[in-house]
Coordinates of C-alpha atoms (C1' of nucleotides) in Angstrom, one line a residue:
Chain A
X10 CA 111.0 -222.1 26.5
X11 CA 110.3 -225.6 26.3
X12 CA 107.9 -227.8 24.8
X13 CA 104.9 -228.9 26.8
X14 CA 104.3 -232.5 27.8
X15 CA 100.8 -234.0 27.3
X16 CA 100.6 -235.3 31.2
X17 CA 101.1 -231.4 31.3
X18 CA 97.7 -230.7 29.8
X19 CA 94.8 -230.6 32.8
X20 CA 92.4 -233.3 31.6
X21 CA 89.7 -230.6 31.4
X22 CA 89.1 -228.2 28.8
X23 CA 87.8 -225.3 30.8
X24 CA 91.1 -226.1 33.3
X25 CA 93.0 -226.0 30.0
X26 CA 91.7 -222.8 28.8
X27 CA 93.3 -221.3 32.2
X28 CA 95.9 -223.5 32.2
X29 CA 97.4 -222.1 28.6
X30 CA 97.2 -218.8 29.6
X31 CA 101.1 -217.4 30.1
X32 CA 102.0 -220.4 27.9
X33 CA 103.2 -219.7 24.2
X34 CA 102.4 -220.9 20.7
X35 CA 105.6 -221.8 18.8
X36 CA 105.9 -222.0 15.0
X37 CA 109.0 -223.2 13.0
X38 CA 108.8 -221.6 9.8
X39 CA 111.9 -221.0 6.9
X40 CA 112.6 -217.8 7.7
X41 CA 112.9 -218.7 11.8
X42 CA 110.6 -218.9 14.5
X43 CA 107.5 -217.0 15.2
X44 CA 106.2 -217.2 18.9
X45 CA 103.9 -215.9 21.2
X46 CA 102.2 -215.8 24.6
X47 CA 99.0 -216.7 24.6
X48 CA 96.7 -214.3 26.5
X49 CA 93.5 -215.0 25.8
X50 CA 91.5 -218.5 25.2
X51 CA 87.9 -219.7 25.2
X52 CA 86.8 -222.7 26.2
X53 CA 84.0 -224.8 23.9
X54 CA 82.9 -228.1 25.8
X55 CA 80.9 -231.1 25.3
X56 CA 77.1 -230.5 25.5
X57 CA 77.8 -226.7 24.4
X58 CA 75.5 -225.8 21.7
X59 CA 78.2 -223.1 20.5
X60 CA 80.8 -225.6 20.1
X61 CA 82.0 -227.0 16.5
X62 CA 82.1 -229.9 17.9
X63 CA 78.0 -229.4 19.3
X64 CA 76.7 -232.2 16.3
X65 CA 79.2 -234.6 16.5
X66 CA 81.9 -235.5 14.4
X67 CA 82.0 -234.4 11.2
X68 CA 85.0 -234.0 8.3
X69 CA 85.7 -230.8 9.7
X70 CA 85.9 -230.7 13.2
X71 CA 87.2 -234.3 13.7
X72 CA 90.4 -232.8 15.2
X73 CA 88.6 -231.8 18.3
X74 CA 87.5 -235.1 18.9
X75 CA 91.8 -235.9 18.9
X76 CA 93.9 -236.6 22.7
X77 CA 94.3 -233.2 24.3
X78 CA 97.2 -231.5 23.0
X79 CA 96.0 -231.4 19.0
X80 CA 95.4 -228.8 17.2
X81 CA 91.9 -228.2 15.6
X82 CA 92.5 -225.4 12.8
X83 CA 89.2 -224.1 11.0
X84 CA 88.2 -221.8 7.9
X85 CA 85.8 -219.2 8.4
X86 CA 83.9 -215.7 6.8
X87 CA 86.0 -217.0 3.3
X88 CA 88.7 -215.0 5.1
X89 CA 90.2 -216.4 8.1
X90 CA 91.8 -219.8 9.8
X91 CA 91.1 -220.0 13.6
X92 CA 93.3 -222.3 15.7
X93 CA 91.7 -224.5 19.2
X94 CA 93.6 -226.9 20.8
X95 CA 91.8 -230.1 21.5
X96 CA 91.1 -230.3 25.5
X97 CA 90.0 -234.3 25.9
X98 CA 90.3 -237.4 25.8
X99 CA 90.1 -239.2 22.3
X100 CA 87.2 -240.1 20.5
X101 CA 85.6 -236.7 23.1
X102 CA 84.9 -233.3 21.3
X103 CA 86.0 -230.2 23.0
X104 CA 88.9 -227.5 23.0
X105 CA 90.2 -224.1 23.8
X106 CA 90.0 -221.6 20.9
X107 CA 93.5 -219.5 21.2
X108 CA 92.1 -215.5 20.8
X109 CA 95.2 -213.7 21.2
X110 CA 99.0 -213.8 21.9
X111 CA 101.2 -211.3 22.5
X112 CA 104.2 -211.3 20.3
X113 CA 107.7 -213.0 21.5
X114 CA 109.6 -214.0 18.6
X115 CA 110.1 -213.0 14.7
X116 CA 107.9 -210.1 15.2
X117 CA 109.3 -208.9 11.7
X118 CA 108.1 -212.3 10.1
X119 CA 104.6 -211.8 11.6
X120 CA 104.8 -208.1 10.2
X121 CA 105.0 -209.4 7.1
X122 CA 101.7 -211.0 6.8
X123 CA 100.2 -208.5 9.2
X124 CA 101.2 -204.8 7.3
X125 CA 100.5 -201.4 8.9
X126 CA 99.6 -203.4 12.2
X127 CA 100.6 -201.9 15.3
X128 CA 101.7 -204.0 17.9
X129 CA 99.2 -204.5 19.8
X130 CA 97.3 -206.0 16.4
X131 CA 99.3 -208.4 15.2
X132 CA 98.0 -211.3 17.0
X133 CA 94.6 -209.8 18.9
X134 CA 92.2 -211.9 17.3
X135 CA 91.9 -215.5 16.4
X136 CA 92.0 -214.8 12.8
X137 CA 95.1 -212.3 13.2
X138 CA 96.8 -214.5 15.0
X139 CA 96.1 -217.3 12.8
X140 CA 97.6 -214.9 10.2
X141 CA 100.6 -214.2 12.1
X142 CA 102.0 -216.9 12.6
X143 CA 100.9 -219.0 9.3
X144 CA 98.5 -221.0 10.4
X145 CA 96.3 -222.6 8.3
X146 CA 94.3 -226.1 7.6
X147 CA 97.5 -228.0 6.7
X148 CA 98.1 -227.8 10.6
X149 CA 95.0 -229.4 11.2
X150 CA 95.4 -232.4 13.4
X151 CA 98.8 -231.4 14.4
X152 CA 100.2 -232.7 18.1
X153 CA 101.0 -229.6 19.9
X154 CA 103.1 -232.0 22.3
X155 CA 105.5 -232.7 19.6
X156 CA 108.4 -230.7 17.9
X157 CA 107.1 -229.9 15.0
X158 CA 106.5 -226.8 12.6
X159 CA 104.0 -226.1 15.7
X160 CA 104.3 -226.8 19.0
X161 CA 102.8 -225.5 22.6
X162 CA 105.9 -224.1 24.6
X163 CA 106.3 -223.2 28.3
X164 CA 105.7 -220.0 30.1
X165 CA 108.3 -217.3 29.8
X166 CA 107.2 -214.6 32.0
X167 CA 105.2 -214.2 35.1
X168 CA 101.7 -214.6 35.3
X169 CA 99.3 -211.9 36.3
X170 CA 95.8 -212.4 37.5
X171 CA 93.4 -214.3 35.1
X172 CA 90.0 -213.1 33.9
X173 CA 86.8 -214.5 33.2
X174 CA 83.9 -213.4 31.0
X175 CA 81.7 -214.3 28.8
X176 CA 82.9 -215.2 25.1
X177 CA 83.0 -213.1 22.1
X178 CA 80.4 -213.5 18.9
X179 CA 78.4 -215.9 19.6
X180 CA 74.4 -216.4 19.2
X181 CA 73.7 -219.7 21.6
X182 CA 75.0 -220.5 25.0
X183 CA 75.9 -216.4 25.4
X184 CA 75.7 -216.1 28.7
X185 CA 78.4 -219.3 29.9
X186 CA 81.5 -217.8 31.2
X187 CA 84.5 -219.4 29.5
X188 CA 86.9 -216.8 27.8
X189 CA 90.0 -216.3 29.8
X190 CA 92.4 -214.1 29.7
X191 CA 95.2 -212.1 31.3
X192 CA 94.0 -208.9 33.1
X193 CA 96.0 -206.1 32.1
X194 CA 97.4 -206.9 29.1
X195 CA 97.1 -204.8 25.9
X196 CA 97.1 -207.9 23.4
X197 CA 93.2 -208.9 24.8
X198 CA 90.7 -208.6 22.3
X199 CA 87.0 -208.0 22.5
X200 CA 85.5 -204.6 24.0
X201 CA 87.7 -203.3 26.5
X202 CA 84.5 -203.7 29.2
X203 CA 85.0 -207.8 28.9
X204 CA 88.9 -207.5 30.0
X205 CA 88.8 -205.1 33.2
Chain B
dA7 C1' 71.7 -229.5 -5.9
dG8 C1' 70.5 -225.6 -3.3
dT9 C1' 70.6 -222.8 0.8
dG10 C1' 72.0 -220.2 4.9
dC11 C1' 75.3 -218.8 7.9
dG12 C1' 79.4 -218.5 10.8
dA13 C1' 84.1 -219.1 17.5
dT14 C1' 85.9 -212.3 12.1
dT15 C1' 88.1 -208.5 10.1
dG16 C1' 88.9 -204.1 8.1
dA17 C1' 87.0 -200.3 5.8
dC18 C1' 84.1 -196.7 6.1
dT19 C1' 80.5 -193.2 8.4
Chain C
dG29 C1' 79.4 -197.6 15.6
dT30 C1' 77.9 -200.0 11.4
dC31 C1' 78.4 -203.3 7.7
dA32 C1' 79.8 -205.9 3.6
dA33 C1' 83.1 -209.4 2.1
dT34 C1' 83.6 -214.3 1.2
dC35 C1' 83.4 -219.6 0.9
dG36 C1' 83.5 -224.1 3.2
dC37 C1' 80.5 -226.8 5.5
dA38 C1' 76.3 -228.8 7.4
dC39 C1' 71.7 -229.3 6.6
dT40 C1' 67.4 -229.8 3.8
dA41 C1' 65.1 -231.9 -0.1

DNA sequence: AGTGCGATTGACT
DNA sequence: GTCAATCGCACTA
């Protein structure tokens, strides 16, 4: 596993969403490393009403609007830290929301923060894989493409086929097709109808 | 200054 | 399957 260049990246956040897919999501904590493969994204573009990024550039979401490659980390239901990665070019707001990995490295350190789940849990779920692997809004604005306490990795298995549907929980733009995700695997989330 | 709600989760029926 | 929890942020006034 190595770590991903930024000419890597495809300049285009729907052709990152795929792209990331069979990829991992590294972090470098005290205890060791926690890592995963990322098996399900969703791509929010420019002009895409569901988007963070949808009113322009606010305090918030301003790491969207970051080079490929950064991370945009969010706080949300009081609860729960979601991560995207940032899919353009600066100053351009748009990224890939990671949805799900399935668990590679320090599985007991992600147990930890994740009790009673079973394996399959631990990281199905932006917000539970937020929570596995320690993510929260002092990561925000992080470059992915650098080693660093988090850092996108290479692919470390085969791929299998990828799948497209629509994405999960939203109210506008319901009916755009831009979750992706790898057919077949048990660490998907969403109703198991979306991920045949 | 006040209001409404969200790219969710986990507990409960 | 249903639903409350919980709070930062954007928007209105």
């Amino acid at each position: 596993m190595r770590l991903l260049r930024r000419s890597e990246l495809p300049v285009d956040t729907v052709a990152l969403a795929r792209y990331l897919i069979g990829k991992t999501l590294v972090r470098e904590l005290p205890e060791g490393r926690v890592s995963g493969r990322i098996v399900e994204t969703e791509a929010y573009l420019v002009g895409d009403a569901a988007a963070h990024a949808f009113r322009g550039l606010t305090p918030r979401n301003r790491s969207l609007f970051l080079e490929r490659g950064h991370a945009y980390v969010y706080f949300i239901y009081g609860n729960w830290h979601s991560i995207n990665v940032s899919g353009e070019t600066r100053g351009v707001g748009a990224g890939v929301l990671l949805r799900a990995l399935e668990p590679l490295e320090g599985i007991a350190s992600m147990r930890l923060r994740r009790p009673g789940a079973e394996m399959a849990d631990i990281a199905r779920g932006p917000g539970r894989l937020a929570t596995a692997l320690r993510i929260d809004r002092r990561l925000d604005g992080m470059d992915l493409c650098a080693a660093g306490s988090l850092w996108l990795g290479s692919g470390v298995k085969r791929r299998g086929p990828i799948g497209v549907s629509v994405r999960i929980g939203l109210s506008r733009e319901v009916n755009r097709e831009l979750r992706f995700y790898e057919r077949g695997s048990p660490y998907v989330s969403g109703p198991r109808w979306l991920s045949l």
